[in-house]
Amino acid sequence: MLRLEPAVICLTENGVDTAASVASAVGGRLLVRRKTEKAVRAKVIDDVPSELRGLFTAGHPIIGVCAAGILIRALAPVVLEKRNEPPVVCVSENGKFVIPLLGGHRGGNRLSQGLADKIGGVAAVTTASEGAFGVALDDPPGGWRLETPENCKRAAAGLLAGRFARVSGRAEWLAPLRNRPRTEFLDAPDQNAPLVVFVDGAEPLIYRRTVYFLGAGCSRDCEPDHLIGLARRTLAEAGISPFEVGAICSIDLKEDEDAIHALAGDLGVPARFYTADRLESETPRLKNPSEAVFNEVGCHGVSEAAALAAAGPDGWLEVEKRKSRFSTCALARQGSAAGDPGRGRGRLAVVGIGPGKADWRTPEASRLIAESDELVGYGPYLELLGHLAAGKTLKPYAIGQESERCHYALERAAQGLKVALVCSGDPGIYAMASLVFEILESANSRGRRAASIKSEIVVAPGLSAMQAAAARGGSLLGHDFCAISLSDLLTSREVIRKRVKAAAKGDFVVAIYNPQSNKRRELLRETITTLREFRPPDAPVLVARNLGRNGESARVRNLDSLDIDGIDMSTVLIVGNSKSRAFRRGGGGVCGWNLYTPRGYKSHGSEDKKT
């Protein structure tokens, strides 16, 4: 099952019928270059390469009903690590051929084969082992983990070279190997034995079923090593591999406990959490119920109860509660019926999407947005996300509702959701990140571990408006600079004036945010007057508006003749210092102008050398 909604890209009218069939078959969204009668509900994209790169870095599977070369050229700049890449599949316009280009072992091959079956085409799987034997040795299905991934490359090469292989144990997903000559299948020595693939000339591949769940509890702020050590000793003494553990399970009071998450990371499994009421329902099955624990957290056991809840109604305790001074753990084996999955820790990702252009958005921001269940933010910022927002719950807010949106995002994350609080530019520069942490500190100062602060908090940086503006013109931020917002909603005018005066006297390059609104006009005029007192009249000024968005504009002025009419809240100004320069160069910069602030390299002996 695909984790994120696939994007189906069609660039010609000839391929629309096939693309529509593909989108229906995979539950994907159709994206086209232009609307036609056959693609009325499709989303129109203008910058195809940029859109493709954004989807790829966010982790969305991509299916292109187009020439393979288009996908290859568009994605080449962002293809880095094959272990994490999403599937990229090319489908011919007539639907006859389905070719996985990337992410074959990350769902691409299965996606291609399933899609080919549904649309009547042929899947051209080219990955070596899967193409030859129908098995991806490094990508076992759910419920299995490969303990020795470092041995996979040599084992696969041995199989392809025709070397003798022996499979110990049974697993339906390895059945295609039975059609391979020189392969022997043996029964496992017992039902708990791992599945092992031996190939001559290679170290064995060891696969284990994830049939155990490790319940864990600990005192507040327990050192992670204490819990990890107890868990590792418990597994070793029980003769159970860490690769047989499917999850770490605990009470929801421990959602923000570093030791629990460190243990999950150490074993490479998710952490899952349960309410006290849910754990209390497991009391009849506990081996070591405790009144002291009940009085403390509202249930008679944490580690045993959490492990049993995950193991299912007919699961059983394999190892009763083990205790150290600061932690406890217990191990339960899964029964025939599915257990309660509990819930994962909520996450609030405060993400900066840059000025708006998809190519200026970081892969981390795109990934966090794609992984989120809900997107919160100023309405126009959410609209800039395009396909990344498709199928997600959106909670738009107006300007002036900054506190409301931060509180809402924290509350939703506390319910176990993955939430992205979307900011333009960088989230830590005149945006929501600081307000989130102000709220968190306020909750902490009241002496309580509020539910709203137990979520994971991630801040993903973004390209700021001043960086984008400076880059458009050249390098105006090339030396010491500062940023000042002229909005007086949260900062008094007296403080703003004081900072402007200090920046002017210090000869800083000054980036001016929120320069003027319909109601606030005179503060920008005062700021320009102050700057004129301390720098030459020809100091360059870059006036940039809507960078990376529709209606983008940039112009170059000097400080003495700057006209502030037409400057609004969508504009950022960068005022050069006494050393900043502007010069004309055909075809470069803003309207032929390049702007920069020198660092002083030439004064340190870096003059151009004769060649």
Coordinates of N, CA, C and O in Angstrom, one line a residue, residues 257-423:
E257 N 8.7 11.2 26.5 CA 9.8 10.7 27.3 C 10.9 10.3 26.3 O 10.8 9.4 25.5
D258 N 12.1 11.0 26.5 CA 13.2 10.7 25.5 C 13.6 9.3 25.6 O 14.0 8.7 24.5
A259 N 13.6 8.6 26.7 CA 14.1 7.2 26.8 C 13.2 6.3 26.0 O 13.8 5.4 25.4
I260 N 11.9 6.5 26.0 CA 11.0 5.6 25.2 C 11.4 5.8 23.7 O 11.5 4.8 22.9
H261 N 11.6 7.0 23.2 CA 11.8 7.2 21.8 C 13.3 6.8 21.4 O 13.5 6.3 20.3
A262 N 14.2 6.9 22.4 CA 15.5 6.4 22.2 C 15.6 4.9 22.0 O 16.3 4.4 21.2
L263 N 14.8 4.2 22.8 CA 14.7 2.8 22.7 C 14.1 2.4 21.3 O 14.6 1.4 20.7
A264 N 13.0 3.1 20.9 CA 12.5 2.8 19.6 C 13.5 3.0 18.5 O 13.6 2.2 17.6
G265 N 14.2 4.1 18.6 CA 15.2 4.4 17.6 C 16.4 3.3 17.6 O 16.9 2.9 16.6
D266 N 16.7 2.9 18.8 CA 17.8 1.9 18.9 C 17.4 0.6 18.3 O 18.2 -0.1 17.6
L267 N 16.1 0.2 18.4 CA 15.7 -1.1 17.8 C 15.1 -0.9 16.3 O 14.8 -1.9 15.7
G268 N 15.0 0.4 15.9 CA 14.5 0.6 14.6 C 13.1 0.3 14.4 O 12.7 -0.1 13.3
V269 N 12.2 0.6 15.4 CA 10.8 0.3 15.3 C 10.0 1.5 15.8 O 10.6 2.4 16.4
P270 N 8.7 1.6 15.5 CA 7.9 2.7 16.0 C 7.6 2.6 17.4 O 7.6 1.5 18.0
A271 N 7.3 3.8 18.0 CA 6.8 3.8 19.4 C 5.3 4.0 19.3 O 4.8 4.9 18.6
R272 N 4.5 3.2 20.1 CA 3.1 3.3 20.1 C 2.6 3.5 21.5 O 3.2 3.1 22.5
F273 N 1.5 4.3 21.7 CA 1.0 4.7 23.0 C -0.5 4.4 23.2 O -1.2 4.4 22.2
Y274 N -0.8 4.2 24.5 CA -2.2 3.8 24.9 C -2.6 4.6 26.0 O -1.8 5.0 26.9
T275 N -3.9 4.9 26.1 CA -4.5 5.6 27.3 C -4.4 4.7 28.5 O -4.4 3.5 28.4
A276 N -4.5 5.3 29.7 CA -4.6 4.5 30.9 C -5.8 3.6 30.9 O -5.7 2.5 31.4
D277 N -6.9 4.1 30.5 CA -8.2 3.3 30.4 C -8.0 2.0 29.6 O -8.4 0.9 29.9
R278 N -7.3 2.2 28.4 CA -7.1 1.1 27.5 C -6.1 0.1 28.2 O -6.4 -1.2 28.1
L279 N -5.1 0.5 28.9 CA -4.2 -0.4 29.6 C -4.9 -1.0 30.8 O -4.6 -2.2 31.1
E280 N -5.8 -0.3 31.4 CA -6.5 -0.9 32.6 C -7.3 -2.1 32.2 O -7.5 -3.0 32.9
S281 N -7.8 -2.0 30.9 CA -8.7 -3.1 30.4 C -7.9 -4.4 30.3 O -8.5 -5.5 30.2
E282 N -6.6 -4.4 30.3 CA -5.7 -5.6 30.2 C -5.4 -6.1 31.6 O -4.7 -7.2 31.7
T283 N -5.9 -5.5 32.7 CA -5.5 -6.0 34.0 C -5.7 -7.5 34.3 O -4.9 -8.1 34.9
P284 N -6.8 -8.1 33.8 CA -7.0 -9.5 34.1 C -5.9 -10.4 33.6 O -5.7 -11.5 34.0
R285 N -5.2 -9.9 32.6 CA -4.1 -10.7 31.9 C -2.7 -10.4 32.5 O -1.8 -11.0 32.1
L286 N -2.6 -9.4 33.4 CA -1.3 -9.1 33.9 C -0.8 -10.1 34.9 O -1.5 -10.7 35.7
K287 N 0.5 -10.3 34.9 CA 1.2 -11.2 35.8 C 1.6 -10.4 37.1 O 1.7 -11.0 38.1
N288 N 1.8 -9.1 36.9 CA 2.3 -8.3 38.1 C 1.5 -7.0 38.2 O 2.1 -5.9 38.1
P289 N 0.2 -7.1 38.5 CA -0.6 -5.9 38.7 C -0.1 -5.2 39.9 O 0.3 -5.8 40.9
S290 N -0.2 -3.8 39.9 CA 0.4 -3.0 41.0 C -0.6 -1.9 41.4 O -1.0 -1.1 40.5
E291 N -1.0 -1.9 42.7 CA -1.8 -0.8 43.1 C -1.0 0.5 43.1 O -1.6 1.6 42.9
A292 N 0.3 0.5 43.4 CA 1.1 1.7 43.4 C 1.1 2.3 42.0 O 1.0 3.5 41.9
V293 N 1.2 1.5 41.0 CA 1.2 2.0 39.6 C -0.2 2.6 39.3 O -0.3 3.7 38.7
F294 N -1.2 1.9 39.8 CA -2.6 2.4 39.5 C -2.8 3.8 40.1 O -3.4 4.7 39.5
N295 N -2.3 3.9 41.4 CA -2.5 5.2 42.1 C -1.7 6.3 41.4 O -2.0 7.5 41.4
E296 N -0.6 5.9 40.7 CA 0.3 6.9 40.0 C -0.2 7.3 38.6 O -0.2 8.5 38.3
V297 N -0.7 6.4 37.8 CA -1.0 6.7 36.4 C -2.4 6.2 36.0 O -2.8 6.5 34.9
G298 N -3.1 5.5 36.9 CA -4.5 5.2 36.5 C -4.7 3.8 35.9 O -5.8 3.5 35.4
C299 N -3.7 3.0 35.9 CA -3.8 1.6 35.4 C -2.9 0.7 36.3 O -1.9 1.2 36.9
H300 N -3.2 -0.6 36.3 CA -2.4 -1.5 37.2 C -1.1 -2.0 36.6 O -0.4 -2.8 37.3
G301 N -0.8 -1.5 35.5 CA 0.5 -1.9 34.9 C 0.7 -1.2 33.5 O -0.3 -0.9 32.8
V302 N 1.9 -0.9 33.2 CA 2.3 -0.2 32.0 C 2.9 -1.1 31.0 O 2.4 -1.4 29.9
S303 N 4.1 -1.7 31.3 CA 4.9 -2.4 30.4 C 4.1 -3.7 30.0 O 4.0 -4.0 28.8
E304 N 3.6 -4.5 30.9 CA 2.9 -5.7 30.6 C 1.6 -5.4 29.8 O 1.3 -6.0 28.8
A305 N 0.9 -4.4 30.3 CA -0.4 -4.1 29.7 C -0.2 -3.6 28.3 O -1.0 -3.9 27.3
A306 N 0.8 -2.7 28.0 CA 1.0 -2.2 26.7 C 1.4 -3.3 25.7 O 1.0 -3.3 24.6
A307 N 2.3 -4.2 26.2 CA 2.7 -5.3 25.3 C 1.6 -6.2 24.9 O 1.4 -6.6 23.8
L308 N 0.7 -6.5 25.9 CA -0.5 -7.3 25.6 C -1.5 -6.7 24.7 O -2.1 -7.3 23.9
A309 N -1.7 -5.4 24.9 CA -2.6 -4.7 24.1 C -2.2 -4.8 22.6 O -3.0 -5.0 21.7
A310 N -0.9 -4.6 22.4 CA -0.4 -4.7 21.0 C -0.4 -6.1 20.4 O -0.5 -6.3 19.2
A311 N -0.2 -7.1 21.3 CA -0.1 -8.5 20.9 C -1.5 -9.1 20.5 O -1.6 -10.2 19.9
G312 N -2.6 -8.5 20.9 CA -3.9 -8.9 20.6 C -4.6 -9.8 21.7 O -3.9 -10.2 22.6
P313 N -5.9 -10.0 21.5 CA -6.6 -10.7 22.6 C -6.1 -12.1 22.9 O -6.3 -12.6 24.0
D314 N -5.5 -12.8 21.9 CA -5.0 -14.1 22.2 C -3.5 -14.2 22.2 O -2.9 -15.2 22.1
G315 N -2.9 -13.0 22.3 CA -1.4 -12.9 22.5 C -1.1 -13.3 24.0 O -2.0 -13.4 24.8
W316 N 0.2 -13.4 24.3 CA 0.5 -13.8 25.6 C 1.9 -13.2 26.0 O 2.7 -12.8 25.2
L317 N 2.1 -13.1 27.3 CA 3.4 -12.6 27.8 C 4.5 -13.7 27.6 O 4.4 -14.8 28.2
E318 N 5.5 -13.3 26.9 CA 6.6 -14.2 26.7 C 7.6 -13.9 27.9 O 8.3 -14.9 28.4
V319 N 7.7 -12.7 28.3 CA 8.6 -12.3 29.4 C 7.8 -11.4 30.3 O 7.3 -10.3 29.8
E320 N 7.6 -11.7 31.6 CA 6.9 -10.9 32.5 C 7.8 -9.6 32.8 O 8.9 -9.5 32.3
K321 N 7.2 -8.7 33.5 CA 7.8 -7.4 33.8 C 9.2 -7.6 34.4 O 9.3 -8.3 35.4
R322 N 10.1 -6.9 33.8 CA 11.5 -6.9 34.3 C 11.7 -5.5 34.8 O 11.3 -4.5 34.2
K323 N 12.4 -5.3 35.9 CA 12.6 -4.0 36.5 C 14.1 -3.7 36.7 O 14.9 -4.5 37.0
S324 N 14.4 -2.4 36.5 CA 15.7 -1.8 37.0 C 15.3 -0.7 37.9 O 14.1 -0.4 38.2
R325 N 16.3 0.1 38.3 CA 16.0 1.1 39.3 C 15.0 2.2 38.7 O 14.2 2.8 39.3
F326 N 15.2 2.5 37.3 CA 14.5 3.6 36.7 C 13.5 3.1 35.6 O 12.8 4.0 35.1
S327 N 13.5 1.9 35.3 CA 12.7 1.5 34.1 C 12.1 0.1 34.3 O 12.6 -0.7 35.1
T328 N 11.1 -0.2 33.4 CA 10.5 -1.6 33.4 C 10.3 -2.0 31.9 O 10.2 -1.1 31.0
C329 N 10.3 -3.3 31.6 CA 9.9 -3.7 30.3 C 9.3 -5.1 30.4 O 9.5 -5.8 31.4
A330 N 8.5 -5.5 29.4 CA 7.9 -6.8 29.3 C 7.7 -7.1 27.8 O 7.7 -6.2 27.0
L331 N 7.6 -8.4 27.5 CA 7.6 -8.8 26.1 C 6.4 -9.7 25.9 O 6.2 -10.7 26.7
A332 N 5.6 -9.4 24.9 CA 4.4 -10.2 24.6 C 4.5 -10.7 23.1 O 5.1 -10.0 22.3
R333 N 4.0 -11.9 22.9 CA 4.0 -12.5 21.6 C 2.6 -12.3 20.9 O 1.6 -12.5 21.6
Q334 N 2.6 -12.0 19.7 CA 1.4 -11.8 18.9 C 0.6 -13.1 18.8 O 1.2 -14.1 18.5
G335 N -0.7 -13.0 19.0 CA -1.6 -14.1 18.7 C -2.1 -14.2 17.3 O -1.5 -13.5 16.4
S336 N -3.1 -14.9 17.1 CA -3.7 -15.0 15.7 C -4.5 -13.8 15.3 O -4.6 -13.5 14.1
A337 N -5.1 -13.1 16.3 CA -5.9 -12.0 16.0 C -5.0 -10.7 16.1 O -4.1 -10.6 16.9
A338 N -5.4 -9.7 15.3 CA -4.6 -8.5 15.3 C -4.8 -7.7 16.6 O -5.8 -7.8 17.3
G339 N -3.7 -7.1 17.1 CA -3.7 -6.4 18.3 C -4.1 -4.9 18.1 O -4.4 -4.5 17.0
D340 N -4.2 -4.2 19.2 CA -4.5 -2.8 19.1 C -3.3 -2.0 18.8 O -2.3 -2.0 19.5
P341 N -3.2 -1.3 17.6 CA -2.0 -0.6 17.2 C -1.7 0.6 18.1 O -0.6 1.2 18.0
G342 N -2.6 1.1 19.0 CA -2.3 2.3 19.7 C -2.2 3.4 18.8 O -2.7 3.5 17.7
R343 N -1.5 4.4 19.2 CA -1.2 5.6 18.3 C 0.2 6.0 18.5 O 0.9 5.8 19.5
G344 N 0.7 6.7 17.4 CA 2.0 7.2 17.4 C 2.0 8.6 18.1 O 1.0 9.2 18.4
R345 N 3.2 9.0 18.4 CA 3.4 10.4 19.0 C 3.0 11.4 17.9 O 3.4 11.4 16.8
G346 N 2.2 12.4 18.4 CA 1.9 13.5 17.5 C 3.1 14.3 17.1 O 4.1 14.3 17.9
R347 N 3.0 15.0 16.0 CA 4.2 15.9 15.6 C 3.7 17.2 15.0 O 2.8 17.2 14.2
L348 N 4.2 18.3 15.5 CA 4.0 19.5 14.9 C 5.3 20.0 14.2 O 6.3 20.1 14.8
A349 N 5.1 20.1 12.8 CA 6.3 20.5 12.0 C 6.0 22.0 11.6 O 5.0 22.3 11.0
V350 N 6.8 22.9 12.1 CA 6.7 24.3 11.7 C 7.6 24.5 10.5 O 8.8 24.4 10.6
V351 N 7.0 24.6 9.3 CA 7.8 24.6 8.1 C 7.8 25.9 7.4 O 6.8 26.6 7.3
G352 N 8.9 26.2 6.8 CA 9.0 27.4 5.9 C 9.0 26.9 4.5 O 9.8 26.1 4.1
I353 N 8.1 27.5 3.7 CA 8.0 27.1 2.3 C 8.7 28.0 1.3 O 8.5 28.0 0.1
G354 N 9.5 29.0 1.9 CA 10.2 29.9 1.1 C 9.2 31.0 0.6 O 8.1 31.0 1.0
P355 N 9.7 31.8 -0.4 CA 8.8 32.9 -0.9 C 7.6 32.4 -1.6 O 6.6 33.1 -1.8
G356 N 7.6 31.1 -2.1 CA 6.5 30.6 -2.9 C 6.8 29.7 -4.0 O 6.1 28.7 -4.3
K357 N 7.9 29.9 -4.7 CA 8.3 29.1 -5.8 C 8.7 27.7 -5.3 O 9.4 27.5 -4.4
A358 N 8.1 26.6 -6.0 CA 8.3 25.3 -5.6 C 9.8 24.9 -5.5 O 10.3 24.2 -4.6
D359 N 10.6 25.4 -6.5 CA 12.0 25.0 -6.5 C 12.8 25.6 -5.4 O 13.9 25.2 -5.1
W360 N 12.2 26.6 -4.7 CA 12.9 27.3 -3.5 C 12.5 26.6 -2.2 O 12.8 27.1 -1.2
R361 N 11.7 25.6 -2.3 CA 11.2 24.9 -1.1 C 12.2 23.7 -0.8 O 12.6 23.0 -1.7
T362 N 12.6 23.6 0.4 CA 13.6 22.5 0.8 C 12.9 21.1 0.7 O 11.7 21.0 0.9
P363 N 13.7 20.1 0.4 CA 13.1 18.7 0.4 C 12.6 18.4 1.8 O 11.6 17.7 1.9
E364 N 13.2 18.8 2.9 CA 12.7 18.5 4.2 C 11.3 19.1 4.4 O 10.4 18.5 4.9
A365 N 11.1 20.4 4.0 CA 9.8 21.0 4.1 C 8.7 20.3 3.3 O 7.6 20.0 3.8
S366 N 9.1 19.9 2.1 CA 8.1 19.2 1.2 C 7.8 17.8 1.8 O 6.6 17.4 1.8
R367 N 8.8 17.1 2.4 CA 8.5 15.8 3.0 C 7.6 16.0 4.2 O 6.7 15.2 4.4
L368 N 7.9 16.9 5.1 CA 7.1 17.1 6.3 C 5.6 17.5 5.9 O 4.7 17.0 6.6
I369 N 5.5 18.3 4.9 CA 4.1 18.6 4.5 C 3.4 17.4 3.9 O 2.2 17.1 4.2
A370 N 4.1 16.6 3.1 CA 3.5 15.4 2.5 C 3.1 14.4 3.6 O 2.1 13.7 3.5
E371 N 3.9 14.3 4.6 CA 3.7 13.3 5.7 C 2.6 13.7 6.7 O 2.1 12.9 7.4
S372 N 2.2 15.0 6.6 CA 1.2 15.5 7.6 C -0.2 15.1 7.3 O -0.6 14.9 6.1
D373 N -1.0 15.0 8.4 CA -2.4 14.7 8.3 C -3.2 16.0 8.0 O -4.2 16.0 7.4
E374 N -2.7 17.1 8.6 CA -3.4 18.3 8.6 C -2.4 19.5 8.3 O -1.4 19.5 8.9
L375 N -2.9 20.5 7.5 CA -2.1 21.6 7.3 C -2.7 22.9 7.9 O -3.9 23.1 7.6
V376 N -2.0 23.7 8.6 CA -2.5 24.8 9.3 C -1.7 26.0 8.8 O -0.5 25.9 8.7
G377 N -2.4 27.2 8.6 CA -1.6 28.4 8.2 C -2.4 29.4 7.6 O -3.7 29.3 7.5
Y378 N -1.8 30.6 7.3 CA -2.5 31.7 6.6 C -2.9 31.1 5.3 O -2.2 30.5 4.5
G379 N -4.2 31.4 4.9 CA -4.8 30.8 3.8 C -4.1 30.9 2.5 O -3.8 29.9 1.8
P380 N -3.6 32.1 2.1 CA -2.8 32.2 0.8 C -1.5 31.3 0.8 O -1.1 30.9 -0.2
Y381 N -0.9 31.1 2.0 CA 0.3 30.2 2.1 C -0.1 28.8 1.8 O 0.6 28.1 1.1
L382 N -1.2 28.4 2.3 CA -1.7 27.0 2.0 C -2.0 26.8 0.5 O -1.7 25.8 -0.1
E383 N -2.5 27.9 -0.2 CA -2.8 27.8 -1.6 C -1.5 27.6 -2.4 O -1.5 27.1 -3.5
L384 N -0.4 28.2 -1.9 CA 0.9 28.1 -2.6 C 1.4 26.6 -2.7 O 2.3 26.3 -3.5
L385 N 0.9 25.7 -1.9 CA 1.4 24.3 -1.8 C 0.9 23.5 -3.0 O 1.5 22.5 -3.3
G386 N -0.1 23.9 -3.7 CA -0.6 23.2 -4.9 C -0.9 21.7 -4.6 O -1.6 21.4 -3.6
H387 N -0.3 20.8 -5.3 CA -0.6 19.4 -5.2 C -0.2 18.8 -3.9 O -0.8 17.8 -3.4
L388 N 0.8 19.4 -3.2 CA 1.2 18.9 -1.9 C 0.1 18.9 -0.9 O 0.1 18.2 0.1
A389 N -0.9 19.8 -1.1 CA -2.0 19.9 -0.1 C -3.2 19.0 -0.5 O -4.1 19.0 0.3
A390 N -3.1 18.4 -1.6 CA -4.2 17.6 -2.1 C -4.5 16.4 -1.1 O -3.7 15.7 -0.7
G391 N -5.8 16.3 -0.8 CA -6.3 15.2 0.0 C -6.1 15.4 1.5 O -6.4 14.5 2.3
K392 N -5.5 16.5 1.9 CA -5.2 16.8 3.3 C -6.3 17.7 3.9 O -6.9 18.5 3.2
T393 N -6.5 17.6 5.2 CA -7.3 18.5 5.9 C -6.6 19.9 6.0 O -5.5 19.9 6.5
L394 N -7.3 20.9 5.6 CA -6.7 22.2 5.7 C -7.4 23.1 6.7 O -8.7 23.1 6.8
K395 N -6.7 23.8 7.5 CA -7.2 24.8 8.5 C -6.6 26.1 8.2 O -5.6 26.5 8.8
P396 N -7.3 26.9 7.3 CA -6.7 28.3 7.0 C -7.1 29.3 8.1 O -8.2 29.2 8.7
Y397 N -6.2 30.3 8.3 CA -6.5 31.4 9.2 C -6.2 32.7 8.5 O -5.4 32.7 7.5
A398 N -6.8 33.7 9.0 CA -6.5 35.1 8.5 C -5.4 35.7 9.2 O -4.9 35.3 10.2
I399 N -4.9 36.8 8.6 CA -3.8 37.6 9.3 C -4.4 38.1 10.6 O -5.6 38.5 10.6
G400 N -3.6 38.1 11.6 CA -4.1 38.6 12.9 C -4.5 37.4 13.8 O -4.7 37.6 15.0
Q401 N -4.6 36.2 13.3 CA -4.9 35.0 14.0 C -3.7 34.1 14.3 O -3.9 32.9 14.3
E402 N -2.6 34.7 14.5 CA -1.4 33.9 14.6 C -1.4 33.1 15.9 O -1.0 31.9 15.9
S403 N -1.8 33.6 17.0 CA -1.9 32.8 18.3 C -2.9 31.7 18.1 O -2.6 30.6 18.6
E404 N -4.1 32.0 17.5 CA -5.1 30.9 17.3 C -4.6 29.8 16.5 O -4.8 28.6 16.8
R405 N -3.8 30.1 15.5 CA -3.4 29.0 14.6 C -2.3 28.1 15.3 O -2.3 26.9 15.2
C406 N -1.5 28.8 16.1 CA -0.4 28.0 16.8 C -1.1 27.1 17.9 O -0.7 25.9 18.0
H407 N -2.0 27.6 18.7 CA -2.7 26.8 19.7 C -3.4 25.7 19.0 O -3.4 24.5 19.5
Y408 N -4.1 25.9 17.9 CA -4.8 24.9 17.3 C -3.9 23.8 16.8 O -4.2 22.6 16.9
A409 N -2.8 24.2 16.2 CA -1.8 23.2 15.6 C -1.3 22.3 16.8 O -1.1 21.1 16.6
L410 N -0.9 22.9 17.9 CA -0.4 22.2 19.0 C -1.5 21.2 19.6 O -1.2 20.1 19.9
E411 N -2.7 21.6 19.6 CA -3.8 20.8 20.1 C -4.0 19.6 19.2 O -4.2 18.5 19.7
R412 N -4.0 19.8 17.9 CA -4.2 18.7 17.0 C -3.0 17.7 17.0 O -3.2 16.5 17.0
A413 N -1.8 18.2 17.2 CA -0.7 17.3 17.3 C -0.8 16.5 18.6 O -0.4 15.3 18.6
A414 N -1.3 17.1 19.6 CA -1.5 16.4 20.9 C -2.5 15.2 20.8 O -2.4 14.3 21.6
Q415 N -3.3 15.3 19.8 CA -4.2 14.2 19.6 C -3.6 13.0 18.7 O -4.3 12.1 18.3
G416 N -2.3 13.1 18.5 CA -1.6 12.0 17.8 C -1.5 12.3 16.3 O -1.0 11.4 15.6
L417 N -1.9 13.4 15.8 CA -1.8 13.7 14.4 C -0.5 14.3 14.0 O 0.2 14.9 14.9
K418 N -0.1 14.2 12.8 CA 1.0 14.9 12.2 C 0.5 16.2 11.6 O -0.2 16.1 10.6
V419 N 0.9 17.3 12.1 CA 0.4 18.6 11.7 C 1.6 19.4 11.2 O 2.7 19.4 11.7
A420 N 1.3 20.1 10.1 CA 2.3 21.1 9.5 C 1.8 22.5 9.7 O 0.7 22.8 9.2
L421 N 2.5 23.3 10.4 CA 2.1 24.7 10.5 C 3.0 25.5 9.4 O 4.2 25.6 9.5
V422 N 2.3 25.9 8.4 CA 2.9 26.4 7.2 C 3.2 27.9 7.3 O 2.3 28.7 7.6
C423 N 4.4 28.3 7.1 CA 4.9 29.7 7.1 C 5.5 30.0 5.7 O 6.1 29.1 5.1

